[in-house]
PDB file of C-alpha atoms in Angstrom:
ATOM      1  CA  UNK A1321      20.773 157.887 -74.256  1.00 83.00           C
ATOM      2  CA  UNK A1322      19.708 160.025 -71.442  1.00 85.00           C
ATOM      3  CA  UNK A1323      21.133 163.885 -70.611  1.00 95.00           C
ATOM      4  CA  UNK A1324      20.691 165.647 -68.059  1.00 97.00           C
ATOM      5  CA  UNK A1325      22.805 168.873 -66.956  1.00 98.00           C
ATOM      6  CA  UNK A1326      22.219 170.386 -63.671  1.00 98.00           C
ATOM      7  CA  UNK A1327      22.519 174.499 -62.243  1.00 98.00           C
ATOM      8  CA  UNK A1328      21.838 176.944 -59.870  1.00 98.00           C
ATOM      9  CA  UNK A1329      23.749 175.831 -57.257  1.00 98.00           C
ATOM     10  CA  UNK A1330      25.968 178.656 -55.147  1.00 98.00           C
ATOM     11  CA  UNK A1331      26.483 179.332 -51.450  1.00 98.00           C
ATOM     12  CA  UNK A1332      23.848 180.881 -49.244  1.00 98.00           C
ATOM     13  CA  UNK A1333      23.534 181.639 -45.782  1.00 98.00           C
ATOM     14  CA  UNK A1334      21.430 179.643 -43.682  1.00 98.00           C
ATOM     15  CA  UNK A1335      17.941 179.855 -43.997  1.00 98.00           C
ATOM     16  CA  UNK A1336      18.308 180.777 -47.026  1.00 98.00           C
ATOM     17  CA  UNK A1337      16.478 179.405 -50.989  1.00 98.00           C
ATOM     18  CA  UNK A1338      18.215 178.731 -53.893  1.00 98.00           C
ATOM     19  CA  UNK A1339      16.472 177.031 -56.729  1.00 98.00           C
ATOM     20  CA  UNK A1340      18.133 174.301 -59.269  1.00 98.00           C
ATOM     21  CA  UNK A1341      17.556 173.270 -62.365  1.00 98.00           C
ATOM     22  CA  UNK A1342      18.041 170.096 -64.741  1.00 98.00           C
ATOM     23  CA  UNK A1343      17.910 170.155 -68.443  1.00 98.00           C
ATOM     24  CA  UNK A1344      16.340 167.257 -69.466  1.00 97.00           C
ATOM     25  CA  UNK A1345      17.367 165.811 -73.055  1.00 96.00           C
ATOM     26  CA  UNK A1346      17.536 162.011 -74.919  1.00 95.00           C
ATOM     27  CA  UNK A1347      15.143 159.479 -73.051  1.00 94.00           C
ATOM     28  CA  UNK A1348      15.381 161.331 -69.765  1.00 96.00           C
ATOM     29  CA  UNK A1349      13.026 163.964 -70.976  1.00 95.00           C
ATOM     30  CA  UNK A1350      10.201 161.366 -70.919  1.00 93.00           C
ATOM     31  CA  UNK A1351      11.788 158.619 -67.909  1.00 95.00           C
ATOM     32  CA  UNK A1352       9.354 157.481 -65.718  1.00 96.00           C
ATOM     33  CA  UNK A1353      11.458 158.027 -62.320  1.00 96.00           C
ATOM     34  CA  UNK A1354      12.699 161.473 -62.232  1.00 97.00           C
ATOM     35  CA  UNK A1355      14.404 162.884 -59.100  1.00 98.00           C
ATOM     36  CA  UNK A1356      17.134 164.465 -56.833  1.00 98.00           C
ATOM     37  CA  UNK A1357      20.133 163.131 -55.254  1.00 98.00           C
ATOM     38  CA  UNK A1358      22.810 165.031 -53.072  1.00 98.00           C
ATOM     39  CA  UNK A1359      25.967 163.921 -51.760  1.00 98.00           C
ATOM     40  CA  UNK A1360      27.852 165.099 -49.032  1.00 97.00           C
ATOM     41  CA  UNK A1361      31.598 165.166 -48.594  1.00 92.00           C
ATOM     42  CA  UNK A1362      32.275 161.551 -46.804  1.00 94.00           C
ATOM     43  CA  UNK A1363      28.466 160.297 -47.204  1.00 96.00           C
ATOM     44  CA  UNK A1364      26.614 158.250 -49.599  1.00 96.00           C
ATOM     45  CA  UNK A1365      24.636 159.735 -52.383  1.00 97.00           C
ATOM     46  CA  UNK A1366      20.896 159.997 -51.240  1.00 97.00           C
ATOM     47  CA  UNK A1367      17.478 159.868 -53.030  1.00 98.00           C
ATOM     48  CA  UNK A1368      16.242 163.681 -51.557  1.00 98.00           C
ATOM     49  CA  UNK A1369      13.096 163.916 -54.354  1.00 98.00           C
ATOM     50  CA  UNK A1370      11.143 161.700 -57.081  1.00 98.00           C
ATOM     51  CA  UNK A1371       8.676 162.190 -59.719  1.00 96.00           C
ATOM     52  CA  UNK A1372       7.159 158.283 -60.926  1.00 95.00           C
ATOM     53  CA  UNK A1373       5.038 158.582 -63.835  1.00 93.00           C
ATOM     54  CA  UNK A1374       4.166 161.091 -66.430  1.00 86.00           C
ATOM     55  CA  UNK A1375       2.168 164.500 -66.071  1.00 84.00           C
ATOM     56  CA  UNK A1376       1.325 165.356 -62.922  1.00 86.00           C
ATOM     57  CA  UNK A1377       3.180 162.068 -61.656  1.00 89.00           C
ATOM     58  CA  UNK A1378       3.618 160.736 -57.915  1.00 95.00           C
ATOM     59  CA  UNK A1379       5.489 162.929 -55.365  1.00 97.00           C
ATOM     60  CA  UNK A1380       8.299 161.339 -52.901  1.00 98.00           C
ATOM     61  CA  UNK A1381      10.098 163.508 -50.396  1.00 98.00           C
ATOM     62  CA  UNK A1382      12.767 161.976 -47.757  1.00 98.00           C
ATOM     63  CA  UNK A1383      12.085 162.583 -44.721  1.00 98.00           C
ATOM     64  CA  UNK A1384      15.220 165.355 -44.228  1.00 97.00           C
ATOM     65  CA  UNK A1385      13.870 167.574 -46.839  1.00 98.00           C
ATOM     66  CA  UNK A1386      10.426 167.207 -46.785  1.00 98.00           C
ATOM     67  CA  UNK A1387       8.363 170.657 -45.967  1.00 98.00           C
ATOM     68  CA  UNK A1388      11.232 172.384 -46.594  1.00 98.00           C
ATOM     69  CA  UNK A1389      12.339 171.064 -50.163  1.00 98.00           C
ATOM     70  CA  UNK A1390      10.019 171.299 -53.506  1.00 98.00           C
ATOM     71  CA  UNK A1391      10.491 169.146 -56.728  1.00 98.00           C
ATOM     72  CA  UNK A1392       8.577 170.229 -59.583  1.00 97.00           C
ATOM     73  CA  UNK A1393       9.102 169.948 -63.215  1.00 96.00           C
ATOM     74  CA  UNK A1394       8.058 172.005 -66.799  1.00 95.00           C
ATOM     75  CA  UNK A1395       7.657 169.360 -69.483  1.00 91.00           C
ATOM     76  CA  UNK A1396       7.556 171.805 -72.423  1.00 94.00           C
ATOM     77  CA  UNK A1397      10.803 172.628 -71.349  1.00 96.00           C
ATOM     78  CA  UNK A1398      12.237 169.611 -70.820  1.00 96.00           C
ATOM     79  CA  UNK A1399      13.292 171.020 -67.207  1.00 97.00           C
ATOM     80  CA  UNK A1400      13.539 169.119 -63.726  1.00 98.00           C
ATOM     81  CA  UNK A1401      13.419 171.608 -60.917  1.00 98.00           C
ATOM     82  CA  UNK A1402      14.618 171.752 -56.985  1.00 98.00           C
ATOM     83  CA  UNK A1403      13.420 174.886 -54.659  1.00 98.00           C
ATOM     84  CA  UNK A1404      15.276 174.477 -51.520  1.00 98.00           C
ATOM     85  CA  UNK A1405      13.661 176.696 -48.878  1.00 98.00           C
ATOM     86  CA  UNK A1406      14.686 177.594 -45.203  1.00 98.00           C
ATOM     87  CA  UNK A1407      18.273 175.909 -45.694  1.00 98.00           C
ATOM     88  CA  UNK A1408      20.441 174.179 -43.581  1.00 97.00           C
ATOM     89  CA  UNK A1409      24.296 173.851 -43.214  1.00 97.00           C
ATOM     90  CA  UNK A1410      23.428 170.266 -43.404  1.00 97.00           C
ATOM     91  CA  UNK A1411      22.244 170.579 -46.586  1.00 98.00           C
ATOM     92  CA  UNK A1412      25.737 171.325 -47.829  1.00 98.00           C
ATOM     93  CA  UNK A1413      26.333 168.579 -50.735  1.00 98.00           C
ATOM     94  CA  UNK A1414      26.717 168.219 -54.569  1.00 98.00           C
ATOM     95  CA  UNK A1415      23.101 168.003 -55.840  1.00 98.00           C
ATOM     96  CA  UNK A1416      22.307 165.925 -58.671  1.00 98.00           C
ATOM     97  CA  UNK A1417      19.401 164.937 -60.671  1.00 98.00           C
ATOM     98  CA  UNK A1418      18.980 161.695 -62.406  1.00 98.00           C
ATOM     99  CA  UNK A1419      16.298 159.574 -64.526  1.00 97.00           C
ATOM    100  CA  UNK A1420      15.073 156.466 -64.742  1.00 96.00           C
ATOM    101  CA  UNK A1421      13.312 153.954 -67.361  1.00 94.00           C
ATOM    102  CA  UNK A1422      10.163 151.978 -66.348  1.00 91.00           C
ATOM    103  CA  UNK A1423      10.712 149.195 -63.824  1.00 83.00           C
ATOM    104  CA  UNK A1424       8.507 146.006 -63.445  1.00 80.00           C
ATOM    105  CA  UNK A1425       9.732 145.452 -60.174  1.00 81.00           C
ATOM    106  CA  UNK A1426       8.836 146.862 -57.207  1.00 83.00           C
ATOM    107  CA  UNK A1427      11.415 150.175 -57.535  1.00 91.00           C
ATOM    108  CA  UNK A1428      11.575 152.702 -54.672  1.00 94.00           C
ATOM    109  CA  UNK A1429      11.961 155.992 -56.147  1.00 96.00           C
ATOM    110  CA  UNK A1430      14.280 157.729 -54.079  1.00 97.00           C
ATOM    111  CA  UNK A1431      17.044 154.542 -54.391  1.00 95.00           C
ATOM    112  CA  UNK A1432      20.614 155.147 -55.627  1.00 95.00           C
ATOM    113  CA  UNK A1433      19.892 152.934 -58.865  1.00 94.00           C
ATOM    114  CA  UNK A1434      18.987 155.257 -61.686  1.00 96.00           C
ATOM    115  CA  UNK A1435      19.846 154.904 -65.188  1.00 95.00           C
ATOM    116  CA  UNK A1436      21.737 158.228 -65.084  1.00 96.00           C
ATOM    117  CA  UNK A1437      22.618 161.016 -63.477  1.00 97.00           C
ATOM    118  CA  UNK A1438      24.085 164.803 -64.456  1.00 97.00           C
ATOM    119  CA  UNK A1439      27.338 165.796 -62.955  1.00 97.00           C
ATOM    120  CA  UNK A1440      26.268 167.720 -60.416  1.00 98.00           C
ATOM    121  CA  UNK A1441      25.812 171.090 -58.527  1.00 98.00           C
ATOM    122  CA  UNK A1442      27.827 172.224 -55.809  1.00 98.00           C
ATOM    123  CA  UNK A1443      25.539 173.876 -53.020  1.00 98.00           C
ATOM    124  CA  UNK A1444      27.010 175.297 -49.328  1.00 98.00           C
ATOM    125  CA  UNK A1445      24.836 176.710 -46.869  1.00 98.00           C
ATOM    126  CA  UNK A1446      26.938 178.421 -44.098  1.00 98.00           C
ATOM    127  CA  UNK A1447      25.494 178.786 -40.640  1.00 94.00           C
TER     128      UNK A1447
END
């Protein structure tokens, strides 16, 4: 069984950082995808950052975040992190993190088809 338990999320003005967190506990704390999703109000959920592999892992960014966004992880604390820099009112959305098992197949990290996900953080940026 996999847990995972998100915070940090609040409101912030554009241009703004907040950092989030994800407690990592069961098999999540050693899954071999872990990442973040967001969803916005009326949108899909989408793939924003991905670890693949253990220790220092493999990186993925989409394109939206990337430069300004930074996953990063402590694995003696079982903790998943997200520091969102130079925010946008776009980037209003509940974030989520979520693990994954090994796949055989050809995977793409930052897909909406993880094992399991926590129930989310709200975060608003307002312009």
């Amino acid at each position: 069984q996999m847990g995972l338990v998100e915070s940090g999320g609040g409101s912030v003005q554009a241009g703004g950082s907040l950092k989030l967190s994800c407690r990592l506990s069961g098999y999540a704390r050693t899954a071999y995808y872990q990442a973040w999703f967001r969803q916005a109000p009326g949108k899909e959920r989408e793939g924003i950052a991905a670890f693949v592999g253990g220790g220092a892992g493999t990186i993925y960014y989409a394109d939206s975040v990337k430069g300004r966004f930074t996953i990063s992880r402590d694995l003696p604390r079982d903790t998943l992190y997200l520091q969102m820099d130079a925010l946008e009112p776009e980037d209003t959305a509940m974030y989520y993190c979520a693990a994954r098992q090994f796949s055989l197949t050809g995977f793409q990290p930052l897909s909406n088809a993880y094992d399991a996900y926590g129930q989310g953080t709200q975060v608003t940026v307002s312009s």
